[in-house]
C-alpha atoms as an extended CHARMM CRD file, in Angstrom:
* protein
*
       271  EXT
         1         1  MET       CA             -1.9230000000       17.5460000000      -31.3970000000  PROA      1               0.0000000000
         2         2  MET       CA             -0.7600000000       14.1530000000      -30.0800000000  PROA      2               0.0000000000
         3         3  CYS       CA              2.8510000000       13.7250000000      -28.9860000000  PROA      3               0.0000000000
         4         4  LEU       CA              4.6370000000       10.3950000000      -28.7020000000  PROA      4               0.0000000000
         5         5  ILE       CA              5.9310000000        9.2920000000      -25.2830000000  PROA      5               0.0000000000
         6         6  GLU       CA              8.0200000000        6.1190000000      -24.8580000000  PROA      6               0.0000000000
         7         7  PRO       CA              9.1060000000        5.8160000000      -21.2030000000  PROA      7               0.0000000000
         8         8  PHE       CA             12.4170000000        4.2080000000      -20.2850000000  PROA      8               0.0000000000
         9         9  ILE       CA             11.8240000000        0.8750000000      -18.4890000000  PROA      9               0.0000000000
        10        10  ASP       CA             14.5970000000        0.1130000000      -15.9950000000  PROA      10              0.0000000000
        11        11  ASN       CA             13.8880000000       -3.5990000000      -15.5570000000  PROA      11              0.0000000000
        12        12  ASN       CA             13.1360000000       -6.5840000000      -17.7910000000  PROA      12              0.0000000000
        13        13  LEU       CA              9.9680000000       -7.5710000000      -15.9300000000  PROA      13              0.0000000000
        14        14  GLU       CA              7.8740000000       -4.7940000000      -17.4640000000  PROA      14              0.0000000000
        15        15  PRO       CA              6.7590000000       -4.7680000000      -21.1080000000  PROA      15              0.0000000000
        16        16  PRO       CA              7.7450000000       -1.7350000000      -23.2380000000  PROA      16              0.0000000000
        17        17  ARG       CA              5.2210000000        1.1020000000      -23.1830000000  PROA      17              0.0000000000
        18        18  LYS       CA              4.2390000000        3.5950000000      -25.8570000000  PROA      18              0.0000000000
        19        19  TYR       CA              1.7610000000        6.4380000000      -25.3960000000  PROA      19              0.0000000000
        20        20  TYR       CA              0.2480000000        9.2190000000      -27.4590000000  PROA      20              0.0000000000
        21        21  PHE       CA             -0.6090000000       12.2730000000      -25.3580000000  PROA      21              0.0000000000
        22        22  ASN       CA             -2.7140000000       15.3620000000      -26.0210000000  PROA      22              0.0000000000
        23        23  ALA       CA             -1.6010000000       17.9490000000      -23.4450000000  PROA      23              0.0000000000
        24        24  ASN       CA             -4.4880000000       20.3630000000      -24.1050000000  PROA      24              0.0000000000
        25        25  LYS       CA             -7.2410000000       17.7900000000      -23.7470000000  PROA      25              0.0000000000
        26        26  LYS       CA             -5.3220000000       15.7040000000      -21.1640000000  PROA      26              0.0000000000
        27        27  VAL       CA             -5.8790000000       12.5630000000      -23.2370000000  PROA      27              0.0000000000
        28        28  ILE       CA             -3.5090000000        9.5820000000      -22.9750000000  PROA      28              0.0000000000
        29        29  TYR       CA             -3.7340000000        6.8330000000      -25.5980000000  PROA      29              0.0000000000
        30        30  ILE       CA             -1.9940000000        3.5730000000      -24.6310000000  PROA      30              0.0000000000
        31        31  ASP       CA             -0.4780000000        2.0790000000      -27.7850000000  PROA      31              0.0000000000
        32        32  LYS       CA              1.8960000000       -0.4400000000      -26.1550000000  PROA      32              0.0000000000
        33        33  PRO       CA              1.9520000000       -3.0410000000      -24.6720000000  PROA      33              0.0000000000
        34        34  ASP       CA             -0.1670000000       -5.0850000000      -27.0590000000  PROA      34              0.0000000000
        35        35  ASP       CA             -1.5610000000       -7.4380000000      -24.4140000000  PROA      35              0.0000000000
        36        36  TYR       CA             -5.1180000000       -6.3830000000      -23.5370000000  PROA      36              0.0000000000
        37        37  TYR       CA             -4.8750000000       -7.2070000000      -19.8220000000  PROA      37              0.0000000000
        38        38  MET       CA             -1.5530000000       -5.4030000000      -19.4380000000  PROA      38              0.0000000000
        39        39  LYS       CA             -3.1210000000       -2.3520000000      -21.0850000000  PROA      39              0.0000000000
        40        40  ILE       CA             -5.8810000000       -2.4430000000      -18.4750000000  PROA      40              0.0000000000
        41        41  GLN       CA             -3.2800000000       -2.7420000000      -15.7180000000  PROA      41              0.0000000000
        42        42  ILE       CA             -1.3290000000        0.2480000000      -17.0440000000  PROA      42              0.0000000000
        43        43  ALA       CA             -4.5250000000        2.2840000000      -17.3930000000  PROA      43              0.0000000000
        44        44  ILE       CA             -5.2940000000        1.5700000000      -13.7190000000  PROA      44              0.0000000000
        45        45  ARG       CA             -1.7740000000        2.6410000000      -12.7170000000  PROA      45              0.0000000000
        46        46  LEU       CA             -1.9560000000        5.8730000000      -14.7010000000  PROA      46              0.0000000000
        47        47  SER       CA             -5.4000000000        6.7410000000      -13.3110000000  PROA      47              0.0000000000
        48        48  ARG       CA             -4.1780000000        6.0500000000       -9.7770000000  PROA      48              0.0000000000
        49        49  ASP       CA             -1.0430000000        8.1830000000      -10.1520000000  PROA      49              0.0000000000
        50        50  ILE       CA             -2.9270000000       11.0870000000      -11.7580000000  PROA      50              0.0000000000
        51        51  MET       CA             -5.3340000000       11.1100000000       -8.8020000000  PROA      51              0.0000000000
        52        52  LYS       CA             -2.4370000000       10.9480000000       -6.3250000000  PROA      52              0.0000000000
        53        53  HSD       CA             -0.7830000000       13.8940000000       -8.0110000000  PROA      53              0.0000000000
        54        54  LEU       CA             -3.9880000000       15.9240000000       -7.9220000000  PROA      54              0.0000000000
        55        55  CYS       CA             -4.5290000000       15.0390000000       -4.2530000000  PROA      55              0.0000000000
        56        56  LEU       CA             -1.2100000000       16.6990000000       -3.4000000000  PROA      56              0.0000000000
        57        57  ARG       CA             -3.0540000000       20.0080000000       -3.7090000000  PROA      57              0.0000000000
        58        58  LYS       CA             -4.8280000000       19.1690000000       -0.4620000000  PROA      58              0.0000000000
        59        59  TYR       CA             -3.5730000000       18.1000000000        2.9570000000  PROA      59              0.0000000000
        60        60  ASN       CA             -2.5970000000       14.6390000000        1.8480000000  PROA      60              0.0000000000
        61        61  VAL       CA              0.4700000000       12.4320000000        2.4510000000  PROA      61              0.0000000000
        62        62  ASN       CA              1.2050000000        9.3390000000        0.3710000000  PROA      62              0.0000000000
        63        63  LEU       CA              2.8510000000        6.6070000000        2.4300000000  PROA      63              0.0000000000
        64        64  HSD       CA              4.4300000000        3.2080000000        1.9550000000  PROA      64              0.0000000000
        65        65  GLY       CA              2.1700000000        1.0670000000        4.0740000000  PROA      65              0.0000000000
        66        66  GLY       CA             -1.0980000000       -0.7640000000        4.5300000000  PROA      66              0.0000000000
        67        67  MET       CA             -4.2310000000       -0.3880000000        6.5930000000  PROA      67              0.0000000000
        68        68  VAL       CA             -7.0160000000       -2.4400000000        8.1370000000  PROA      68              0.0000000000
        69        69  THR       CA             -9.7500000000       -1.7650000000       10.6360000000  PROA      69              0.0000000000
        70        70  TYR       CA             -9.8510000000       -4.0770000000       13.6370000000  PROA      70              0.0000000000
        71        71  LYS       CA            -12.6110000000       -3.9460000000       16.2450000000  PROA      71              0.0000000000
        72        72  GLY       CA            -13.6240000000       -0.5790000000       14.8300000000  PROA      72              0.0000000000
        73        73  LYS       CA            -10.1280000000        0.9440000000       15.0290000000  PROA      73              0.0000000000
        74        74  GLY       CA             -8.2310000000        2.0930000000       11.9290000000  PROA      74              0.0000000000
        75        75  ILE       CA             -4.7160000000        0.6350000000       12.0930000000  PROA      75              0.0000000000
        76        76  CYS       CA             -1.9310000000        1.6050000000        9.6590000000  PROA      76              0.0000000000
        77        77  PHE       CA              1.2920000000       -0.3680000000        9.1630000000  PROA      77              0.0000000000
        78        78  LEU       CA              4.0980000000        1.7750000000        7.7520000000  PROA      78              0.0000000000
        79        79  GLY       CA              7.6160000000        0.6590000000        6.8430000000  PROA      79              0.0000000000
        80        80  PRO       CA             10.0720000000       -0.2540000000        4.1010000000  PROA      80              0.0000000000
        81        81  LYS       CA             10.0280000000       -3.4880000000        2.1300000000  PROA      81              0.0000000000
        82        82  LYS       CA             10.4690000000       -6.6550000000        4.2110000000  PROA      82              0.0000000000
        83        83  ALA       CA              9.6150000000       -4.8600000000        7.4620000000  PROA      83              0.0000000000
        84        84  GLY       CA              6.7260000000       -7.2880000000        8.0150000000  PROA      84              0.0000000000
        85        85  LYS       CA              3.8020000000       -5.0300000000        7.0360000000  PROA      85              0.0000000000
        86        86  THR       CA              2.0360000000       -7.6040000000        4.8720000000  PROA      86              0.0000000000
        87        87  SER       CA              2.5570000000      -10.3790000000        7.4480000000  PROA      87              0.0000000000
        88        88  LEU       CA              0.9750000000       -8.1810000000       10.1260000000  PROA      88              0.0000000000
        89        89  LEU       CA             -1.8930000000       -7.3510000000        7.8100000000  PROA      89              0.0000000000
        90        90  LEU       CA             -2.4970000000      -11.0310000000        7.0050000000  PROA      90              0.0000000000
        91        91  SER       CA             -2.3830000000      -11.9760000000       10.6910000000  PROA      91              0.0000000000
        92        92  LEU       CA             -5.1330000000       -9.4610000000       11.4880000000  PROA      92              0.0000000000
        93        93  LEU       CA             -7.1970000000      -10.4290000000        8.4410000000  PROA      93              0.0000000000
        94        94  SER       CA             -7.3590000000      -13.9080000000        9.9580000000  PROA      94              0.0000000000
        95        95  GLU       CA             -9.4540000000      -12.2900000000       12.7270000000  PROA      95              0.0000000000
        96        96  LYS       CA            -13.1770000000      -12.0210000000       11.9770000000  PROA      96              0.0000000000
        97        97  GLU       CA            -13.4710000000       -8.4090000000       13.1770000000  PROA      97              0.0000000000
        98        98  THR       CA            -11.1060000000       -7.0570000000       10.5000000000  PROA      98              0.0000000000
        99        99  THR       CA            -11.7970000000       -5.2070000000        7.2580000000  PROA      99              0.0000000000
       100       100  PHE       CA             -9.2420000000       -4.5130000000        4.5350000000  PROA      100             0.0000000000
       101       101  VAL       CA             -8.4000000000       -0.9750000000        3.3930000000  PROA      101             0.0000000000
       102       102  SER       CA             -5.0290000000       -1.0990000000        1.6480000000  PROA      102             0.0000000000
       103       103  ASN       CA             -1.6820000000       -2.8280000000        1.3610000000  PROA      103             0.0000000000
       104       104  ASP       CA              1.6200000000       -1.1960000000        0.3080000000  PROA      104             0.0000000000
       105       105  ASP       CA              0.0230000000        1.9550000000       -1.0680000000  PROA      105             0.0000000000
       106       106  MET       CA             -2.0500000000        4.3090000000        1.0570000000  PROA      106             0.0000000000
       107       107  SER       CA             -2.5920000000        7.9670000000        1.8430000000  PROA      107             0.0000000000
       108       108  ILE       CA             -3.4840000000        9.8470000000        4.9890000000  PROA      108             0.0000000000
       109       109  SER       CA             -5.5520000000       12.9860000000        4.5070000000  PROA      109             0.0000000000
       110       110  ILE       CA             -6.6960000000       15.7740000000        6.7900000000  PROA      110             0.0000000000
       111       111  ASP       CA            -10.0730000000       17.3650000000        6.1310000000  PROA      111             0.0000000000
       112       112  PRO       CA            -11.0540000000       20.9830000000        6.9960000000  PROA      112             0.0000000000
       113       113  ASP       CA            -12.2760000000       19.8070000000       10.4260000000  PROA      113             0.0000000000
       114       114  ASP       CA             -8.8760000000       18.1750000000       11.1200000000  PROA      114             0.0000000000
       115       115  ASN       CA            -10.2850000000       14.6510000000       10.8990000000  PROA      115             0.0000000000
       116       116  ILE       CA             -7.5280000000       12.2320000000        9.8980000000  PROA      116             0.0000000000
       117       117  GLU       CA             -8.4490000000        9.4680000000        7.4690000000  PROA      117             0.0000000000
       118       118  GLY       CA             -6.4910000000        6.7700000000        5.7080000000  PROA      118             0.0000000000
       119       119  TYR       CA             -7.4840000000        5.3780000000        2.3600000000  PROA      119             0.0000000000
       120       120  GLY       CA             -6.1670000000        2.9190000000       -0.1550000000  PROA      120             0.0000000000
       121       121  TRP       CA             -5.4470000000        3.2480000000       -3.8400000000  PROA      121             0.0000000000
       122       122  PRO       CA             -6.4920000000        0.7790000000       -6.5650000000  PROA      122             0.0000000000
       123       123  ARG       CA             -3.5230000000       -1.5270000000       -6.2570000000  PROA      123             0.0000000000
       124       124  ALA       CA             -2.9180000000       -5.2690000000       -6.1850000000  PROA      124             0.0000000000
       125       125  VAL       CA             -1.5740000000       -7.0290000000       -3.1030000000  PROA      125             0.0000000000
       126       126  SER       CA              1.7690000000       -8.8000000000       -3.5130000000  PROA      126             0.0000000000
       127       127  ILE       CA              2.3320000000      -11.6060000000       -0.9910000000  PROA      127             0.0000000000
       128       128  ARG       CA              5.5980000000      -13.5140000000       -0.8210000000  PROA      128             0.0000000000
       129       129  LYS       CA              4.8740000000      -17.2210000000       -1.0670000000  PROA      129             0.0000000000
       130       130  ASP       CA              7.4850000000      -18.0620000000        1.5750000000  PROA      130             0.0000000000
       131       131  SER       CA              5.6260000000      -15.7650000000        4.0080000000  PROA      131             0.0000000000
       132       132  ILE       CA              2.4050000000      -17.7380000000        3.4950000000  PROA      132             0.0000000000
       133       133  ILE       CA              4.2960000000      -20.9660000000        4.2140000000  PROA      133             0.0000000000
       134       134  SER       CA              6.1640000000      -19.5170000000        7.2110000000  PROA      134             0.0000000000
       135       135  MET       CA              2.9600000000      -18.3030000000        8.8720000000  PROA      135             0.0000000000
       136       136  GLY       CA              1.8600000000      -21.9490000000        8.9930000000  PROA      136             0.0000000000
       137       137  ASP       CA             -1.1100000000      -22.6500000000       11.2670000000  PROA      137             0.0000000000
       138       138  MET       CA             -2.3410000000      -19.0530000000       11.1910000000  PROA      138             0.0000000000
       139       139  LEU       CA             -3.0790000000      -19.2180000000        7.4550000000  PROA      139             0.0000000000
       140       140  LYS       CA             -3.4600000000      -22.9410000000        6.7700000000  PROA      140             0.0000000000
       141       141  LYS       CA             -7.2650000000      -22.8110000000        6.6200000000  PROA      141             0.0000000000
       142       142  TYR       CA             -7.2060000000      -20.1880000000        3.8460000000  PROA      142             0.0000000000
       143       143  ASP       CA             -7.0170000000      -21.1890000000        0.1900000000  PROA      143             0.0000000000
       144       144  PHE       CA             -4.2670000000      -19.3160000000       -1.6580000000  PROA      144             0.0000000000
       145       145  CYS       CA             -4.0660000000      -21.9920000000       -4.3890000000  PROA      145             0.0000000000
       146       146  PHE       CA             -6.1900000000      -20.5460000000       -7.1470000000  PROA      146             0.0000000000
       147       147  ASN       CA             -5.6510000000      -18.7060000000      -10.4090000000  PROA      147             0.0000000000
       148       148  SER       CA             -5.6060000000      -14.9800000000       -9.7520000000  PROA      148             0.0000000000
       149       149  TYR       CA             -6.6780000000      -12.7170000000      -12.6060000000  PROA      149             0.0000000000
       150       150  HSD       CA             -3.6710000000      -10.4450000000      -12.1780000000  PROA      150             0.0000000000
       151       151  PRO       CA             -1.4140000000      -10.6760000000      -15.2850000000  PROA      151             0.0000000000
       152       152  TYR       CA              1.7960000000      -10.5500000000      -13.2240000000  PROA      152             0.0000000000
       153       153  ASN       CA              1.1810000000      -14.0960000000      -11.9800000000  PROA      153             0.0000000000
       154       154  SER       CA              1.9090000000      -15.3250000000      -15.5030000000  PROA      154             0.0000000000
       155       155  ILE       CA              5.4110000000      -13.7770000000      -15.5190000000  PROA      155             0.0000000000
       156       156  ASP       CA              7.8980000000      -16.5030000000      -14.5750000000  PROA      156             0.0000000000
       157       157  LYS       CA             10.4060000000      -14.1090000000      -13.0070000000  PROA      157             0.0000000000
       158       158  ARG       CA              7.7560000000      -13.0010000000      -10.5070000000  PROA      158             0.0000000000
       159       159  ASN       CA              6.8360000000      -16.4960000000       -9.3120000000  PROA      159             0.0000000000
       160       160  SER       CA              8.1980000000      -15.9130000000       -5.7990000000  PROA      160             0.0000000000
       161       161  SER       CA              5.0880000000      -13.8390000000       -5.0000000000  PROA      161             0.0000000000
       162       162  LEU       CA              1.3440000000      -14.1950000000       -5.3990000000  PROA      162             0.0000000000
       163       163  VAL       CA             -0.2930000000      -11.0300000000       -6.7300000000  PROA      163             0.0000000000
       164       164  LEU       CA             -3.9600000000      -10.5940000000       -5.8300000000  PROA      164             0.0000000000
       165       165  TYR       CA             -6.5610000000       -7.9640000000       -6.5140000000  PROA      165             0.0000000000
       166       166  PRO       CA             -8.1270000000       -6.6560000000       -3.2650000000  PROA      166             0.0000000000
       167       167  ILE       CA            -11.4240000000       -8.4310000000       -3.9880000000  PROA      167             0.0000000000
       168       168  GLU       CA             -9.5360000000      -11.7460000000       -4.3270000000  PROA      168             0.0000000000
       169       169  LEU       CA             -7.8360000000      -11.1800000000       -0.9630000000  PROA      169             0.0000000000
       170       170  ALA       CA            -11.1870000000      -10.2970000000        0.6130000000  PROA      170             0.0000000000
       171       171  ASN       CA            -12.7320000000      -13.4890000000       -0.7920000000  PROA      171             0.0000000000
       172       172  ILE       CA             -9.9430000000      -15.5960000000        0.7130000000  PROA      172             0.0000000000
       173       173  PHE       CA            -10.4440000000      -14.1350000000        4.2040000000  PROA      173             0.0000000000
       174       174  GLU       CA            -14.2030000000      -13.6000000000        3.8260000000  PROA      174             0.0000000000
       175       175  CYS       CA            -13.7880000000       -9.9880000000        4.9100000000  PROA      175             0.0000000000
       176       176  SER       CA            -15.0980000000       -6.6610000000        3.6720000000  PROA      176             0.0000000000
       177       177  ILE       CA            -13.2030000000       -3.8900000000        1.8900000000  PROA      177             0.0000000000
       178       178  LEU       CA            -13.4050000000       -0.2650000000        2.9540000000  PROA      178             0.0000000000
       179       179  PRO       CA            -12.2430000000        2.5780000000        0.6870000000  PROA      179             0.0000000000
       180       180  LYS       CA            -11.1970000000        4.6360000000        3.7100000000  PROA      180             0.0000000000
       181       181  SER       CA            -11.2940000000        4.7690000000        7.5020000000  PROA      181             0.0000000000
       182       182  LYS       CA            -10.4760000000        7.0570000000       10.3860000000  PROA      182             0.0000000000
       183       183  VAL       CA             -6.8670000000        6.5210000000       11.4890000000  PROA      183             0.0000000000
       184       184  ASP       CA             -6.5960000000        5.5880000000       15.1760000000  PROA      184             0.0000000000
       185       185  ILE       CA             -3.1820000000        3.8910000000       15.4360000000  PROA      185             0.0000000000
       186       186  ILE       CA             -0.0430000000        3.8010000000       13.3170000000  PROA      186             0.0000000000
       187       187  VAL       CA              2.4400000000        0.9260000000       13.7510000000  PROA      187             0.0000000000
       188       188  PHE       CA              6.0110000000        0.9030000000       12.4180000000  PROA      188             0.0000000000
       189       189  PRO       CA              7.1440000000       -2.7470000000       12.2610000000  PROA      189             0.0000000000
       190       190  LYS       CA             10.7770000000       -3.8150000000       12.1060000000  PROA      190             0.0000000000
       191       191  PHE       CA             11.7170000000       -7.3530000000       11.0650000000  PROA      191             0.0000000000
       192       192  ASP       CA             14.6310000000       -9.0500000000       12.8330000000  PROA      192             0.0000000000
       193       193  ASN       CA             15.1950000000      -12.8210000000       12.7410000000  PROA      193             0.0000000000
       194       194  ASP       CA             17.1320000000      -12.7660000000       16.0340000000  PROA      194             0.0000000000
       195       195  CYS       CA             14.9290000000      -10.4100000000       18.0410000000  PROA      195             0.0000000000
       196       196  ILE       CA             12.4700000000      -10.8640000000       20.8530000000  PROA      196             0.0000000000
       197       197  PHE       CA              8.9980000000       -9.4210000000       20.3570000000  PROA      197             0.0000000000
       198       198  GLU       CA              8.7610000000       -5.9380000000       21.8040000000  PROA      198             0.0000000000
       199       199  TYR       CA              6.8010000000       -2.7540000000       21.2560000000  PROA      199             0.0000000000
       200       200  LYS       CA              7.2350000000        0.8740000000       22.2350000000  PROA      200             0.0000000000
       201       201  GLU       CA              4.9360000000        3.8910000000       22.1400000000  PROA      201             0.0000000000
       202       202  LEU       CA              6.6290000000        6.7260000000       20.2480000000  PROA      202             0.0000000000
       203       203  SER       CA              7.2480000000       10.3180000000       21.3080000000  PROA      203             0.0000000000
       204       204  TYR       CA              6.1200000000       13.2260000000       19.1320000000  PROA      204             0.0000000000
       205       205  GLN       CA              9.5910000000       13.6450000000       17.6250000000  PROA      205             0.0000000000
       206       206  GLU       CA              9.9080000000        9.9030000000       16.9490000000  PROA      206             0.0000000000
       207       207  LYS       CA              6.5250000000        9.9720000000       15.2220000000  PROA      207             0.0000000000
       208       208  VAL       CA              7.5520000000       12.7650000000       12.8290000000  PROA      208             0.0000000000
       209       209  VAL       CA             10.8970000000       11.0920000000       12.0360000000  PROA      209             0.0000000000
       210       210  ASN       CA              9.2260000000        7.7510000000       11.2670000000  PROA      210             0.0000000000
       211       211  LEU       CA              6.5040000000        9.3570000000        9.1660000000  PROA      211             0.0000000000
       212       212  LYS       CA              9.1030000000       11.1810000000        7.0590000000  PROA      212             0.0000000000
       213       213  ARG       CA             11.0210000000        7.9300000000        6.5330000000  PROA      213             0.0000000000
       214       214  ASN       CA              7.9390000000        6.2940000000        5.0800000000  PROA      214             0.0000000000
       215       215  ILE       CA              6.6870000000        8.9510000000        2.6950000000  PROA      215             0.0000000000
       216       216  ASN       CA              6.1840000000        7.3610000000       -0.7040000000  PROA      216             0.0000000000
       217       217  VAL       CA              8.5270000000        9.3070000000       -2.9780000000  PROA      217             0.0000000000
       218       218  GLU       CA              7.3970000000        7.2250000000       -5.9650000000  PROA      218             0.0000000000
       219       219  VAL       CA              3.9150000000        8.6990000000       -5.8370000000  PROA      219             0.0000000000
       220       220  ASP       CA              3.8900000000        9.1190000000       -9.6130000000  PROA      220             0.0000000000
       221       221  ARG       CA              6.3800000000        6.5410000000      -10.8550000000  PROA      221             0.0000000000
       222       222  TYR       CA              4.0670000000        5.5050000000      -13.7150000000  PROA      222             0.0000000000
       223       223  PHE       CA              3.0670000000        9.1040000000      -14.3720000000  PROA      223             0.0000000000
       224       224  VAL       CA              6.4650000000       10.8140000000      -14.3760000000  PROA      224             0.0000000000
       225       225  ASP       CA              6.4010000000       11.5520000000      -18.1190000000  PROA      225             0.0000000000
       226       226  PHE       CA              3.1260000000       13.4580000000      -17.7920000000  PROA      226             0.0000000000
       227       227  LYS       CA              3.3100000000       15.2050000000      -14.4030000000  PROA      227             0.0000000000
       228       228  GLY       CA              4.7080000000       18.4500000000      -15.8380000000  PROA      228             0.0000000000
       229       229  TYR       CA              1.2610000000       19.0370000000      -17.3150000000  PROA      229             0.0000000000
       230       230  PHE       CA             -0.5450000000       18.7170000000      -13.9470000000  PROA      230             0.0000000000
       231       231  GLU       CA             -0.1270000000       21.0400000000      -10.9860000000  PROA      231             0.0000000000
       232       232  GLY       CA              0.6140000000       19.6910000000       -7.5330000000  PROA      232             0.0000000000
       233       233  LYS       CA              1.3630000000       21.1990000000       -4.1300000000  PROA      233             0.0000000000
       234       234  ASN       CA              1.6070000000       19.8280000000       -0.6110000000  PROA      234             0.0000000000
       235       235  GLU       CA              1.9870000000       21.4570000000        2.8270000000  PROA      235             0.0000000000
       236       236  LEU       CA              3.9580000000       18.4950000000        4.1540000000  PROA      236             0.0000000000
       237       237  ASP       CA              5.1420000000       19.8410000000        7.5190000000  PROA      237             0.0000000000
       238       238  ILE       CA              1.6200000000       20.9350000000        8.4570000000  PROA      238             0.0000000000
       239       239  CYS       CA              0.2710000000       17.4980000000        7.5110000000  PROA      239             0.0000000000
       240       240  LEU       CA              2.8610000000       15.6030000000        9.5540000000  PROA      240             0.0000000000
       241       241  SER       CA              2.4130000000       17.7500000000       12.6610000000  PROA      241             0.0000000000
       242       242  LYS       CA             -1.3170000000       17.0060000000       12.6380000000  PROA      242             0.0000000000
       243       243  ILE       CA             -0.9040000000       13.2920000000       11.8970000000  PROA      243             0.0000000000
       244       244  ALA       CA              1.5870000000       13.0470000000       14.7910000000  PROA      244             0.0000000000
       245       245  ARG       CA             -1.2830000000       13.5550000000       17.2470000000  PROA      245             0.0000000000
       246       246  ILE       CA             -2.2570000000        9.9340000000       16.6120000000  PROA      246             0.0000000000
       247       247  LYS       CA             -0.9470000000        7.1310000000       18.8340000000  PROA      247             0.0000000000
       248       248  MET       CA              2.0230000000        5.4070000000       17.2190000000  PROA      248             0.0000000000
       249       249  PHE       CA              4.0970000000        2.3570000000       18.1210000000  PROA      249             0.0000000000
       250       250  SER       CA              7.2410000000        0.6490000000       16.9190000000  PROA      250             0.0000000000
       251       251  ILE       CA              7.1580000000       -3.1570000000       16.9080000000  PROA      251             0.0000000000
       252       252  THR       CA             10.1810000000       -5.4280000000       16.6120000000  PROA      252             0.0000000000
       253       253  GLN       CA              9.1790000000       -8.8690000000       15.3610000000  PROA      253             0.0000000000
       254       254  ASN       CA              9.9120000000      -11.8480000000       13.1780000000  PROA      254             0.0000000000
       255       255  ILE       CA              7.7080000000      -14.3890000000       11.4510000000  PROA      255             0.0000000000
       256       256  GLN       CA              7.5430000000      -16.5610000000       14.6050000000  PROA      256             0.0000000000
       257       257  HSD       CA              5.9860000000      -13.6470000000       16.5040000000  PROA      257             0.0000000000
       258       258  MET       CA              2.7890000000      -13.2970000000       14.4860000000  PROA      258             0.0000000000
       259       259  ASP       CA              0.7460000000      -14.9710000000       17.2220000000  PROA      259             0.0000000000
       260       260  TYR       CA              2.2260000000      -12.5790000000       19.8280000000  PROA      260             0.0000000000
       261       261  VAL       CA              1.4330000000       -9.5680000000       17.6810000000  PROA      261             0.0000000000
       262       262  ARG       CA             -2.1090000000      -10.7180000000       17.0160000000  PROA      262             0.0000000000
       263       263  ASP       CA             -2.6210000000      -11.3430000000       20.7520000000  PROA      263             0.0000000000
       264       264  TRP       CA             -1.2980000000       -7.8380000000       21.4730000000  PROA      264             0.0000000000
       265       265  PHE       CA             -3.9830000000       -6.4020000000       19.2160000000  PROA      265             0.0000000000
       266       266  ARG       CA             -6.6150000000       -8.7180000000       20.6860000000  PROA      266             0.0000000000
       267       267  ARG       CA             -5.8030000000       -7.4530000000       24.1840000000  PROA      267             0.0000000000
       268       268  GLY       CA             -5.9630000000       -3.8360000000       23.0200000000  PROA      268             0.0000000000
       269       269  GLY       CA             -2.3050000000       -3.2450000000       23.9060000000  PROA      269             0.0000000000
       270       270  TYR       CA             -2.3450000000       -0.1410000000       21.7440000000  PROA      270             0.0000000000
       271       271  VAL       CA             -5.0270000000        1.6160000000       23.8150000000  PROA      271             0.0000000000
């Protein structure tokens, strides 16, 4: 028996969606939108959110942030929008010893042996065009002027950002992509136009507070109409107490500080 689901869309940038759902067989048929590429994009989103929801049964925390590996160290950048996470990520990708894991959407998991790993979800990378311009010399040798396959780049109201699939970003920087990596350092950036560059290693309590602030509460935003049919459970406090054993730093920065931040990583200031 297929039931009709038509989610409410709270903005005019998304096309209307219409699904038929079989709860017993866990089958979702995407009827709307009509555009083939948008259907593919929505199928990716639904698959991603279903997997996130199922992962909540294990020691897993979904976070608003990105991750790279640099000189063999797994580095996570966690923070709200416009904190400078993507700028930090781009500045390190300009280094040849960096691999890309995720941007804006990642999880940290704890296995039975208490190993802590970060991994990315299938998600495009949204880069503000003014950030590319502002980073000037650091990014000038990289070609961002090409036609990305992502359908959002054809929506006029989204023209302030360039949306790239991870493989497109990797091709620009000639870097590799890793599905996951051990987490060695977590950085919480804060963007302030009038600040001086500074960093601080965090105490245990500061770590837990900052981790809680950056939990991704929209883990199933594209899946909300279906999640009642899938179980999910998470031992959040246990997860955070174990993750808090990792070294963590706060960084106060602005776009003029990208060279300072990159030099800090080059020098191993986080060790």
